[in-house]
XYZ file of C-alpha atoms in Angstrom:
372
model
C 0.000 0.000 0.000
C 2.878 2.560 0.666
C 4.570 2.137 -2.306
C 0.767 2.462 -4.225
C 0.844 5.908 -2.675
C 4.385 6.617 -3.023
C 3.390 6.154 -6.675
C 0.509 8.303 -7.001
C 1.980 10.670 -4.860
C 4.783 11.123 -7.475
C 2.552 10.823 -10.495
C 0.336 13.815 -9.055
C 3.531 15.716 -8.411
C 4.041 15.551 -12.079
C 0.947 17.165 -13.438
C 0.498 20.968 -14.190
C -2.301 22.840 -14.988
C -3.591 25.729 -16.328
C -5.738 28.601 -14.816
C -7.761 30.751 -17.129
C -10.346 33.569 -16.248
C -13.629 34.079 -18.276
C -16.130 36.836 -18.535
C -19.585 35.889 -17.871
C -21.104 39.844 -17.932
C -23.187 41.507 -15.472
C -25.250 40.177 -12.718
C -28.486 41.340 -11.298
C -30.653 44.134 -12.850
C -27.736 45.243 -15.373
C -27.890 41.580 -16.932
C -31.339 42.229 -17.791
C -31.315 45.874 -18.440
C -28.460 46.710 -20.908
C -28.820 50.167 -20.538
C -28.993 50.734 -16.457
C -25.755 52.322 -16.653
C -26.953 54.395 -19.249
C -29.909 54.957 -16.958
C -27.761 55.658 -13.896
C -25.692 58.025 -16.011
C -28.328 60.857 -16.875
C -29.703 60.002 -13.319
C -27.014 62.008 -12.253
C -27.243 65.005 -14.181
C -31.088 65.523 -12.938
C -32.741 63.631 -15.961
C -35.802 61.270 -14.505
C -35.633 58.112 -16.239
C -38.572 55.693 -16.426
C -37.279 52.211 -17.426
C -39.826 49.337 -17.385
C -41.424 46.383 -19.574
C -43.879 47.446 -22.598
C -44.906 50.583 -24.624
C -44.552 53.926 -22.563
C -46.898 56.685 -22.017
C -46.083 58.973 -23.950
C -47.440 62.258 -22.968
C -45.893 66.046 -22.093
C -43.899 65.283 -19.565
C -41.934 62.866 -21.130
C -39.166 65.089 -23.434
C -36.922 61.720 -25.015
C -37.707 58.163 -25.631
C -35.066 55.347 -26.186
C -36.353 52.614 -29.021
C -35.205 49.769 -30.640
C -36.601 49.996 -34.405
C -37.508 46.320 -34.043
C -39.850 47.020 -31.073
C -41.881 49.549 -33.285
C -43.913 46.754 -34.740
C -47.887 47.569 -34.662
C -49.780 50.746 -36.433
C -50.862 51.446 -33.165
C -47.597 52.211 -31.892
C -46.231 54.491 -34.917
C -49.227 56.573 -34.715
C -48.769 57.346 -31.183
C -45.100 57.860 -31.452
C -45.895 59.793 -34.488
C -48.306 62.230 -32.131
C -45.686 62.559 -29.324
C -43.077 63.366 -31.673
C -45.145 66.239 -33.780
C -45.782 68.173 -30.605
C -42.436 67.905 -29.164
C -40.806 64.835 -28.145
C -37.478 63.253 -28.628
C -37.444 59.732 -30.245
C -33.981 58.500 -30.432
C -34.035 54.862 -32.529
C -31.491 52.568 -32.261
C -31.164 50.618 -35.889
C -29.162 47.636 -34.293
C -28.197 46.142 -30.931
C -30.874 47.875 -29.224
C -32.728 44.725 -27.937
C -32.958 44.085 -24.449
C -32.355 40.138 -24.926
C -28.607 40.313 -26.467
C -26.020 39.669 -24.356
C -23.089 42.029 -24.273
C -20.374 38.873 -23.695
C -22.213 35.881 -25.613
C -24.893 36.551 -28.270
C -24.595 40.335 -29.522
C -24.134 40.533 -32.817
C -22.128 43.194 -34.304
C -23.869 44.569 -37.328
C -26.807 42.106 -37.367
C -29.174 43.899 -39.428
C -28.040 44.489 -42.776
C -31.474 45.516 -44.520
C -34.741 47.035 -44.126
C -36.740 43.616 -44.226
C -36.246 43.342 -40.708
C -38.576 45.785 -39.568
C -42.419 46.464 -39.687
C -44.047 47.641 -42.708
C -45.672 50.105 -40.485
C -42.005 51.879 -39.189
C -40.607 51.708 -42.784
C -43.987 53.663 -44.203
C -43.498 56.151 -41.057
C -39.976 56.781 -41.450
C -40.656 57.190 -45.684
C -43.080 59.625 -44.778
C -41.337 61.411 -43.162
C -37.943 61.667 -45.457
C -35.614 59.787 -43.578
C -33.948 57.224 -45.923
C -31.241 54.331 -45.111
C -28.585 52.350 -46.800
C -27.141 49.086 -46.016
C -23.932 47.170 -47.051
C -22.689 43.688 -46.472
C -18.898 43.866 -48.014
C -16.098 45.030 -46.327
C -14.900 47.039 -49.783
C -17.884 48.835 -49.258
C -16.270 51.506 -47.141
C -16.378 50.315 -43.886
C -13.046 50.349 -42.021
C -12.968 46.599 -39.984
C -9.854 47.259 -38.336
C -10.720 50.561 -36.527
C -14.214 50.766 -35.816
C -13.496 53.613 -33.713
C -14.488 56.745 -35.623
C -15.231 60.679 -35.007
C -18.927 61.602 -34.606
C -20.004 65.056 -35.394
C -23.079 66.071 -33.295
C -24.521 69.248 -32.329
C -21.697 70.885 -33.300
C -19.371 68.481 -31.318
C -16.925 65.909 -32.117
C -17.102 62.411 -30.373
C -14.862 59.364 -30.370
C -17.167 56.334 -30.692
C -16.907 52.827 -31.302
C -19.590 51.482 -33.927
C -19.919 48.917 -36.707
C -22.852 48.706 -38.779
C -23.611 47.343 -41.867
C -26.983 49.722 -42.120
C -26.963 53.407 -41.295
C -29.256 56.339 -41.755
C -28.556 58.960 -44.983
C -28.362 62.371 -44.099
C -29.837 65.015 -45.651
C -26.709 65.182 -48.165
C -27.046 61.496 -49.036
C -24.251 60.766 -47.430
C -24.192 57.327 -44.725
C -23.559 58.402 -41.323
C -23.922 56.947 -37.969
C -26.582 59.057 -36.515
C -28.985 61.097 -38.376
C -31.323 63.897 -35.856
C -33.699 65.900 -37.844
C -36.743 68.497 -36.717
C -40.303 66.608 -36.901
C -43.064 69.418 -36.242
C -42.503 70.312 -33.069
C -40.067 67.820 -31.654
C -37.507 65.716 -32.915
C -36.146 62.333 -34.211
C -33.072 60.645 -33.941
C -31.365 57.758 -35.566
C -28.492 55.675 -34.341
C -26.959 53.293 -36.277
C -25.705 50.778 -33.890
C -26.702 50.468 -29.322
C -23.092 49.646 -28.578
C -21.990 53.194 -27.717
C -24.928 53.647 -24.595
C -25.307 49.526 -23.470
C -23.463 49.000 -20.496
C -20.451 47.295 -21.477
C -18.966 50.284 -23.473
C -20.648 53.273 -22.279
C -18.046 54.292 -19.991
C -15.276 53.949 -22.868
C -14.417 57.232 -25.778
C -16.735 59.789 -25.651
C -20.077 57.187 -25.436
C -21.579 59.103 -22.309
C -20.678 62.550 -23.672
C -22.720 61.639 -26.417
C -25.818 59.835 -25.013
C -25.890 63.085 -23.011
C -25.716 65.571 -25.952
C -28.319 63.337 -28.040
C -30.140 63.987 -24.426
C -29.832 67.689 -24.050
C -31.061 68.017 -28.036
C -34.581 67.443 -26.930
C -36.791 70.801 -27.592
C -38.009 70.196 -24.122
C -36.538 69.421 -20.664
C -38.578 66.120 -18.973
C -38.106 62.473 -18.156
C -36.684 60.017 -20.415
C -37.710 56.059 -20.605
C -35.578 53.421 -22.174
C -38.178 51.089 -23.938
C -37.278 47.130 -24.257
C -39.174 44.290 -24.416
C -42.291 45.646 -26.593
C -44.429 43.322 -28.275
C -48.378 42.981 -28.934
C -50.034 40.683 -25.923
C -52.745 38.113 -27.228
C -55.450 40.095 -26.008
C -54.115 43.450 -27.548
C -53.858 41.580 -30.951
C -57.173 40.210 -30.221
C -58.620 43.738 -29.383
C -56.705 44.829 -32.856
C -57.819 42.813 -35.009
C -61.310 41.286 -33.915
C -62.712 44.277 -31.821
C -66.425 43.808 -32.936
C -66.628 40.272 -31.569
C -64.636 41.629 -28.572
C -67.623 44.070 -27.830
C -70.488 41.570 -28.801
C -69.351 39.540 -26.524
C -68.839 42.036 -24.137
C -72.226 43.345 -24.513
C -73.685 39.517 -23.897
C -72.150 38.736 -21.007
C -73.193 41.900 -19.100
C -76.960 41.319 -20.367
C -76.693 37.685 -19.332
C -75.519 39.254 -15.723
C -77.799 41.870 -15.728
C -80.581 39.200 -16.247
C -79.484 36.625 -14.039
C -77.842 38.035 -10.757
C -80.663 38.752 -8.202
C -81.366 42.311 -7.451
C -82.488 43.192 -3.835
C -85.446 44.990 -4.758
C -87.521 45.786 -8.256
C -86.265 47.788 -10.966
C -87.325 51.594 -10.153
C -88.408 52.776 -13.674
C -88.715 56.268 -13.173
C -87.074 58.921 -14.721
C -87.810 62.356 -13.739
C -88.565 65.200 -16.331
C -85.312 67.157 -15.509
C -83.120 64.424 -16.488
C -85.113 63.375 -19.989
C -84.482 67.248 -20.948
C -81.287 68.068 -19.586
C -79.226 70.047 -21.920
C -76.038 68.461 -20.744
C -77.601 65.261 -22.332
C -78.945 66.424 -25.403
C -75.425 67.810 -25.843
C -73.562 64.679 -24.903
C -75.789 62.392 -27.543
C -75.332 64.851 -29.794
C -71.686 65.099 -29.859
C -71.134 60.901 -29.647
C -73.397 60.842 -32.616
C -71.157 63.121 -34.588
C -67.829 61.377 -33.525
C -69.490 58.105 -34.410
C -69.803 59.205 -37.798
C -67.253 60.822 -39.017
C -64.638 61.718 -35.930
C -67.582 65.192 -36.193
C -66.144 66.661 -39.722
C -69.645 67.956 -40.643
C -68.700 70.001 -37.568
C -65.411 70.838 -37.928
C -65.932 71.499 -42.117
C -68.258 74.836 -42.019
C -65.477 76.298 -39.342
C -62.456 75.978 -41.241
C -64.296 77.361 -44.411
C -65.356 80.274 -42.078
C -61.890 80.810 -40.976
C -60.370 80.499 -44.472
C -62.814 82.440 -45.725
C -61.770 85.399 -43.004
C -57.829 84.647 -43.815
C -58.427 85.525 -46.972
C -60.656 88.645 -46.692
C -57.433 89.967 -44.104
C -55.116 89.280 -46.693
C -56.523 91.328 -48.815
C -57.587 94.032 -46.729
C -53.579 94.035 -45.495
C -52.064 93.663 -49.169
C -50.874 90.220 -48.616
C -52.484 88.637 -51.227
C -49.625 86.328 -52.249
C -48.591 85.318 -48.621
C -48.977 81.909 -47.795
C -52.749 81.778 -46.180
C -51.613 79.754 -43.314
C -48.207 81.609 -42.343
C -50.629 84.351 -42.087
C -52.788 82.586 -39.834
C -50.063 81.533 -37.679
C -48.527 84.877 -37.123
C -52.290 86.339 -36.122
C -52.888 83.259 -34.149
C -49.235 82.876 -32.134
C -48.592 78.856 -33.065
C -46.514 77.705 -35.435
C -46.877 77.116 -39.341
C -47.436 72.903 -39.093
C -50.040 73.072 -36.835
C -52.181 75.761 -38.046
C -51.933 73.179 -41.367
C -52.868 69.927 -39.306
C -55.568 72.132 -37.941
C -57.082 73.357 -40.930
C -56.632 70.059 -42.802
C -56.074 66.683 -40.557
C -59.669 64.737 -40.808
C -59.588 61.820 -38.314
C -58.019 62.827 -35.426
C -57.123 58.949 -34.064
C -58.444 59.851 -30.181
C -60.672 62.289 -28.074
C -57.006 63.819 -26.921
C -55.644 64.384 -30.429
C -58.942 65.528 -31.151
C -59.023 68.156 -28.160
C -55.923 69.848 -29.206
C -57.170 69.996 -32.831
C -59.901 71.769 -31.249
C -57.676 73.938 -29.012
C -55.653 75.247 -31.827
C -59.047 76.113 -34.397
C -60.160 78.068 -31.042
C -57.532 79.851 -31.116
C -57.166 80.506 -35.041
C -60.913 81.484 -34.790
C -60.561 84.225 -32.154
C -57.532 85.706 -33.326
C -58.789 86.413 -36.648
C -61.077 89.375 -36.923
């Protein structure tokens, strides 16, 4: 037995090994979140920064929103980024990398999307509308530099040191590829960015990535909170509600009458209805108004007041020798808004909700009693 371990006490004496160290990423929230530290960042400089699951609110007091292109994905959710952004929000789209699911050490991709196909019909006939073109190359002759992906960034007026690789990339206005493309919409403002490496948390804190994120930050028309959106996508039920509504509401409609029918009541119906409610003007006024957005979002209303005002607009030009200015830059210097929404409110028909409606509204008010 001794000379048995004698023996494997000199064969183990004659092994070596080797000890090698791996990266396995982030832990905790920052594994699931790949841009906490992006979050944390403008944190610091007084930015609130809403960061959760699903499709934000977007309303005033939100001034920038972070997307992924692939998350914009229904008609729903370009129309209502298309609203926030006309009266002044920040949209800021990340082209590729932007997903919430890719893993910084193991699994992102550099340059994964190489084409258009990728996204929603509905986000390629939004940005098309609105001018913004792309371009997309998968050869390495093509003028993309492989070995030094690190480049200069012009921004604002600034110059930043970024690292970025991407095979698709926004045109600017010259037709020229660049990295990130930020253009006026209406009232607010859109930004593309070719490639999420610069502002996920493994490389934000190298070049100038945080000087940037902050810059694309401080571009926004107006100062409010700022969400990072990840993890967007249709539930059952909202693709249910989408695209089958009128069985949604039938249904809907049956099961309350069967309730209504069958749950016992603790006395007997009181039928009564006194006179003041049957002739309340409040009511007459409510019907009235449902019936009209029922059938056509009310432009028999809205039709016989923008001919009134245009009719007006045109009577002051003419009276003021402007006959060849442009009818609604008049307008919008009596009235005190600007030039694109005097046109929406003049000429947008189906306002998609009773909000977009009520600032319609709000603006023809205002048209209306500043013209004479």
């Amino acid at each position: 037995m001794r000379g048995m371990a004698l023996l494997l006490m000199l064969l183990l004496a004659s092994c070596s090994y080797d000890e090698t160290t791996k990266e396995t990423g982030h832990k905790g929230k920052a594994r699931i979140n790949p841009f906490l530290a992006a979050e944390r960042f403008l944190e610091e400089y007084d930015y609130e920064v809403v960061s959760k699951p699903g499709w934000p609110e977007l309303d005033g007091d939100m001034s920038m929103a972070v997307f992924p292109a692939s998350a914009i994905t229904a008609k729903a959710y370009v129309n209502d980024l298309d609203d926030w952004v006309y009266y002044g929000g920040h949209a800021v789209i990340l082209l590729d990398g932007g997903e919430s699911h890719l893993n910084d050490w193991n699994g992102y991709g550099f340059a994964d999307t190489y084409n258009l196909d990728e996204f929603s019909e509905a986000f390629l006939e939004w940005t098309d509308d609105a001018g913004f073109e792309f371009d997309s190359f998968e050869s390495d002759s093509d003028g993309r530099d492989t070995k030094d992906p690190t480049e200069s960034i012009v921004s604002g007026g600034e110059e930043y040191e970024v690292f970025m690789e991407a095979y698709l990339q926004p045109l600017n206005q010259e037709g020229e590829r660049v990295m990130i493309e930020s253009r006026s919409f209406g009232e607010g403002r859109v930004t593309f960015v070719a490639e999420a490496r610069p502002f996920r948390n493994r490389w934000i804190g190298e070049h100038d990535h945080a000087e940037l994120l902050l810059a694309i930050a401080e571009s926004s028309p107006y100062h409010g909170s700022i969400a990072f959106v990840r993890n967007v996508s249709l539930s059952f039920w909202s693709l249910l509600w989408e695209r089958a509504w009128p069985a949604v509401v039938a249904l809907i409609l049956l099961v309350v009458f069967w309730l209504w029918k069958s749950l016992p009541r603790s006395g007997p119906l009181d039928s009564h209805e006194s006179v003041s409610d049957l002739r309340a003007y409040d009511h007459h006024l409510e019907a009235l108004g449902d019936f009209h957005w029922r059938l056509d979002r009310a432009q028999g209303l809205l039709r016989p007041l923008r001919e009134g005002i245009l009719e007006r607009a045109q009577r002051l030009a003419l009276a003021t020798g402007n006959r060849e200015t442009d009818v609604f830059e008049l307008i919008a210097e009596r009235a005190g808004v600007s030039r694109e929404r005097v046109e929406r409110a003049m000429t947008y028909e189906r306002p998609k909700d009773a909000g977009a409606f009520t600032r319609l509204i709000a603006d023809l008010q205002a048209i209306h009693l500043s013209i004479p």
